[in-house]
Amino acid sequence: QVQLVESGGGLVQPGGSLRLSCAASGSIFRNYGMGWYRQAPGKQRELVARISSGGNTNYADSVKGRFTISRDNAKNTVSLQMNSLKPEDTAVYYCYLGQLGNTYWGQGTQVTVSS
């Protein structure tokens, strides 16, 4: 089993920044992908950003140029630096880890962008 613990959400004004972090523990193998999804009220969960074990990244078009995903393989952590936040970024953000055909999820952390 794999456990994921997220931190770093909160309330921020438009144009501000937040950094989300996620730490994975448990039965983690060498090759695994990590990333972030988000879900706003009344909307489907959507991919925000992901990063492979080799460091390749993908971003949703809506966050390109504003968000940066990174990972520390030695610590099994993934982070999401979010800059120039907009009200439409308001959502619950979920960390995930994918390996061997399985996907594990964190509990979610609320990000609210509002003045």
Backbone as JSON, one array per atom type, in Angstrom:
{
  "sequence": "QVQLVESGGGLVQPGGSLRLSCAASGSIFRNYGMGWYRQAPGKQRELVARISSGGNTNYADSVKGRFTISRDNAKNTVSLQMNSLKPEDTAVYYCYLGQLGNTYWGQGTQVTVSS",
  "N": [[0.83, -1.2, 0.0], [0.28, 2.31, -0.5], [0.71, 5.49, 0.9], [-0.33, 8.85, 0.83], [0.33, 12.14, 1.71], [-0.79, 15.37, 1.79], [0.05, 18.88, 1.79], [-0.11, 22.46, 2.33], [-2.2, 23.91, 1.17], [-4.69, 26.59, 1.07], [-5.99, 29.93, 1.63], [-5.75, 32.5, -0.72], [-5.04, 35.62, -2.28], [-6.1, 36.81, -5.53], [-3.57, 36.61, -8.02], [-1.64, 35.91, -6.26], [0.57, 33.46, -4.67], [1.0, 29.96, -4.03], [2.33, 27.01, -2.54], [2.1, 23.63, -2.97], [2.63, 20.52, -1.37], [3.45, 17.04, -1.39], [3.84, 14.03, 0.23], [4.92, 10.76, -0.15], [4.58, 7.46, 1.11], [5.28, 4.03, 2.07], [4.83, 1.09, 0.1], [6.73, 1.68, -2.32], [7.98, 1.67, -5.56], [10.7, 1.81, -7.95], [10.05, 3.06, -10.44], [7.68, 5.34, -10.95], [4.91, 7.47, -11.46], [3.97, 10.79, -10.57], [1.68, 13.34, -9.54], [-0.75, 16.02, -9.82], [-4.2, 16.47, -9.46], [-7.24, 18.36, -9.73], [-10.37, 19.4, -8.34], [-13.13, 21.29, -8.8], [-16.07, 22.75, -7.31], [-18.98, 21.18, -8.49], [-17.78, 20.38, -10.8], [-15.88, 18.13, -12.94], [-13.13, 16.08, -11.89], [-9.9, 17.17, -12.79], [-6.8, 16.88, -14.58], [-3.97, 18.56, -13.45], [-1.12, 18.78, -13.38], [1.66, 16.64, -14.11], [4.4, 14.44, -13.43], [7.0, 12.41, -14.54], [8.98, 9.54, -13.49], [11.4, 10.02, -14.6], [11.46, 12.71, -14.82], [10.02, 14.03, -16.78], [7.5, 16.33, -17.7], [4.03, 17.31, -17.72], [1.45, 19.62, -18.35], [-1.77, 21.05, -17.66], [-3.41, 23.07, -20.05], [-4.49, 25.37, -18.96], [-2.89, 26.08, -16.84], [-0.32, 26.33, -17.65], [2.81, 27.94, -17.66], [2.29, 29.21, -15.32], [2.17, 27.41, -13.2], [4.41, 25.11, -11.62], [5.67, 21.9, -11.53], [7.49, 19.64, -9.49], [9.75, 17.13, -8.3], [11.18, 15.05, -5.72], [12.99, 12.38, -5.82], [14.44, 10.93, -3.97], [13.21, 11.45, -1.59], [10.65, 10.8, -2.11], [8.69, 12.72, -2.78], [6.45, 15.19, -4.13], [5.96, 18.37, -5.51], [4.01, 21.35, -6.05], [4.31, 24.35, -7.38], [2.51, 27.21, -7.4], [1.82, 30.03, -9.11], [0.7, 33.4, -9.8], [-2.06, 33.12, -9.26], [-5.5, 32.49, -9.98], [-9.02, 33.22, -9.56], [-10.42, 31.1, -10.74], [-8.79, 28.96, -10.27], [-9.51, 27.93, -7.91], [-10.19, 25.14, -5.99], [-10.33, 21.71, -4.82], [-7.31, 20.17, -4.39], [-5.69, 17.28, -5.41], [-3.18, 15.01, -4.73], [-1.47, 12.44, -6.52], [-0.18, 9.12, -7.03], [1.16, 6.91, -9.33], [1.76, 3.56, -10.06], [2.76, 0.41, -11.34], [0.31, -0.12, -12.53], [-1.53, 0.73, -10.69], [-3.26, 3.36, -8.97], [-2.82, 5.77, -6.54], [-4.22, 7.95, -4.09], [-4.1, 11.14, -2.49], [-5.61, 12.84, 0.35], [-6.61, 15.24, -0.34], [-6.4, 18.8, -0.66], [-7.56, 22.01, 0.12], [-7.65, 24.76, -2.04], [-8.17, 28.11, -2.23], [-8.87, 30.91, -4.08], [-9.32, 34.14, -3.72], [-10.49, 37.49, -3.27]],
  "CA": [[0.0, 0.0, 0.0], [0.96, 3.6, -0.57], [0.0, 6.57, 1.56], [0.03, 10.18, 0.36], [-0.09, 13.21, 2.62], [-0.61, 16.67, 1.15], [0.07, 20.06, 2.64], [0.18, 23.71, 1.65], [-3.35, 24.63, 0.65], [-5.13, 27.73, 1.87], [-6.66, 31.06, 0.99], [-4.8, 33.45, -1.28], [-5.66, 36.62, -3.14], [-5.73, 36.69, -6.96], [-2.22, 37.06, -8.3], [-0.73, 35.39, -5.26], [1.24, 32.18, -4.89], [0.95, 28.9, -3.03], [3.11, 25.81, -2.88], [1.57, 22.39, -2.44], [3.59, 19.43, -1.26], [2.85, 15.72, -1.16], [4.83, 13.04, 0.61], [4.46, 9.38, -0.32], [5.24, 6.44, 1.93], [4.74, 2.69, 1.87], [5.47, 0.21, -0.88], [7.02, 2.49, -3.5], [9.02, 1.1, -6.38], [11.57, 2.8, -8.57], [9.42, 3.81, -11.53], [6.31, 5.73, -10.67], [4.57, 8.84, -11.81], [3.24, 11.56, -9.55], [1.09, 14.56, -10.09], [-1.84, 16.7, -9.14], [-5.48, 16.74, -10.06], [-8.07, 19.24, -8.93], [-11.81, 19.31, -8.57], [-13.89, 22.45, -8.34], [-17.48, 22.4, -7.04], [-19.83, 20.97, -9.65], [-17.01, 20.04, -12.0], [-15.15, 16.87, -12.87], [-11.71, 16.16, -11.52], [-9.08, 17.37, -13.98], [-5.36, 16.84, -14.39], [-3.29, 19.85, -13.39], [0.26, 18.59, -13.8], [2.21, 15.35, -13.74], [5.83, 14.32, -13.66], [7.41, 11.01, -14.56], [10.15, 9.23, -12.67], [12.55, 10.61, -15.27], [11.38, 14.16, -14.77], [9.2, 14.62, -17.84], [6.33, 17.0, -17.13], [2.9, 17.72, -18.53], [0.59, 20.57, -17.66], [-3.01, 21.48, -18.28], [-3.21, 24.35, -20.75], [-4.93, 26.48, -18.13], [-1.9, 26.43, -15.81], [1.01, 26.45, -18.25], [3.45, 29.23, -17.44], [1.99, 29.7, -13.97], [2.43, 26.35, -12.23], [5.58, 24.29, -11.87], [5.71, 20.67, -10.75], [8.82, 19.11, -9.27], [9.75, 15.97, -7.41], [12.41, 14.61, -5.09], [12.88, 10.92, -5.81], [15.04, 10.39, -2.75], [12.25, 11.64, -0.49], [9.31, 10.41, -2.59], [7.8, 13.87, -2.65], [6.16, 15.99, -5.3], [5.5, 19.7, -5.14], [3.39, 22.14, -7.11], [4.43, 25.78, -7.15], [1.43, 27.87, -8.13], [1.98, 31.48, -9.15], [-0.32, 34.15, -10.55], [-3.29, 32.37, -9.07], [-6.74, 33.11, -10.43], [-10.2, 32.64, -8.88], [-10.8, 29.81, -11.35], [-7.93, 27.9, -9.75], [-10.12, 27.45, -6.67], [-10.57, 23.73, -6.09], [-9.6, 20.78, -3.97], [-6.19, 19.62, -5.15], [-5.36, 15.92, -5.0], [-1.93, 14.4, -5.17], [-1.6, 11.03, -6.85], [1.02, 8.36, -7.41], [0.79, 5.77, -10.16], [2.8, 2.56, -10.28], [2.34, -0.97, -11.56], [-1.1, -0.15, -12.89], [-2.38, 1.21, -9.6], [-3.22, 4.79, -8.67], [-3.08, 6.07, -5.14], [-4.63, 9.34, -3.96], [-4.08, 11.82, -1.22], [-6.92, 13.18, 0.88], [-7.01, 16.51, -0.94], [-6.17, 20.03, 0.08], [-8.36, 23.07, -0.48], [-7.03, 26.01, -2.49], [-9.19, 29.11, -2.51], [-8.31, 32.15, -4.59], [-10.41, 35.11, -3.57], [-10.13, 38.75, -2.64]],
  "C": [[0.86, 1.24, 0.0], [0.09, 4.65, 0.11], [0.55, 7.9, 1.06], [-0.53, 11.22, 1.32], [0.25, 14.55, 1.98], [-0.56, 17.78, 2.18], [0.23, 21.29, 1.76], [-1.01, 24.44, 1.07], [-3.7, 25.81, 1.53], [-5.84, 28.76, 1.03], [-5.62, 32.06, 0.52], [-5.54, 34.42, -2.18], [-5.27, 36.36, -4.61], [-4.37, 37.31, -7.22], [-1.19, 36.53, -7.33], [-0.17, 34.02, -5.61], [0.98, 31.24, -3.71], [1.84, 27.76, -3.5], [2.48, 24.62, -2.18], [2.66, 21.33, -2.41], [2.85, 18.13, -0.96], [3.97, 14.73, -0.88], [4.22, 11.65, 0.52], [5.26, 8.45, 0.57], [4.58, 5.09, 1.66], [5.53, 1.92, 0.84], [5.66, 0.94, -2.22], [8.18, 1.88, -4.25], [9.75, 2.2, -7.14], [10.84, 3.67, -9.57], [7.96, 4.09, -11.2], [6.1, 7.17, -11.09], [3.84, 9.5, -10.66], [2.66, 12.81, -10.19], [-0.03, 15.08, -9.24], [-3.07, 16.79, -10.04], [-6.19, 17.78, -9.19], [-9.53, 19.06, -9.3], [-12.49, 20.51, -7.95], [-15.34, 22.02, -8.12], [-18.29, 22.28, -8.33], [-19.09, 20.6, -10.92], [-16.31, 18.71, -11.81], [-13.71, 17.12, -12.45], [-10.88, 16.27, -12.8], [-7.6, 17.33, -13.62], [-4.8, 18.25, -14.41], [-1.88, 19.72, -13.94], [0.7, 17.2, -13.36], [3.69, 15.32, -14.11], [6.22, 12.86, -13.56], [8.62, 10.79, -13.66], [11.42, 9.82, -13.29], [12.53, 12.12, -15.34], [10.61, 14.81, -15.9], [7.9, 15.15, -17.25], [5.26, 17.27, -18.18], [2.02, 18.64, -17.69], [-0.73, 20.76, -18.4], [-2.76, 22.84, -18.93], [-3.52, 25.54, -19.85], [-3.9, 26.91, -17.1], [-0.5, 26.59, -16.37], [1.55, 27.87, -18.07], [3.21, 29.81, -16.06], [2.35, 28.69, -12.89], [3.68, 25.58, -12.63], [5.56, 23.08, -10.94], [7.14, 20.19, -10.64], [8.72, 17.92, -8.32], [11.14, 15.7, -6.87], [12.31, 13.1, -4.95], [13.44, 10.31, -4.53], [14.07, 10.45, -1.58], [10.84, 11.21, -0.87], [8.3, 11.53, -2.38], [7.58, 14.54, -4.01], [5.6, 17.32, -4.82], [4.88, 20.4, -6.35], [3.48, 23.61, -6.69], [3.42, 26.48, -8.04], [1.58, 29.37, -8.0], [0.85, 32.11, -9.96], [-1.68, 33.47, -10.46], [-4.52, 33.2, -9.44], [-7.9, 32.51, -9.65], [-10.6, 31.28, -9.46], [-9.86, 28.67, -10.98], [-8.48, 27.33, -8.43], [-10.65, 26.04, -6.85], [-9.93, 22.96, -4.94], [-8.54, 20.13, -4.84], [-5.8, 18.27, -4.54], [-4.02, 15.49, -5.59], [-2.2, 12.94, -5.54], [-0.23, 10.43, -7.17], [0.55, 7.14, -8.19], [1.97, 4.84, -10.36], [2.17, 1.19, -10.45], [0.85, -1.07, -11.83], [-2.05, 0.32, -11.82], [-2.2, 2.71, -9.4], [-3.63, 5.0, -7.23], [-3.31, 7.58, -5.02], [-4.4, 9.86, -2.56], [-5.49, 12.22, -0.82], [-7.45, 14.48, 0.3], [-6.72, 17.68, -0.04], [-6.87, 21.18, -0.65], [-7.47, 24.27, -0.84], [-8.16, 26.96, -2.87], [-8.51, 30.42, -2.91], [-9.43, 33.18, -4.61], [-9.89, 36.37, -2.91], [-11.08, 39.05, -1.48]]
}
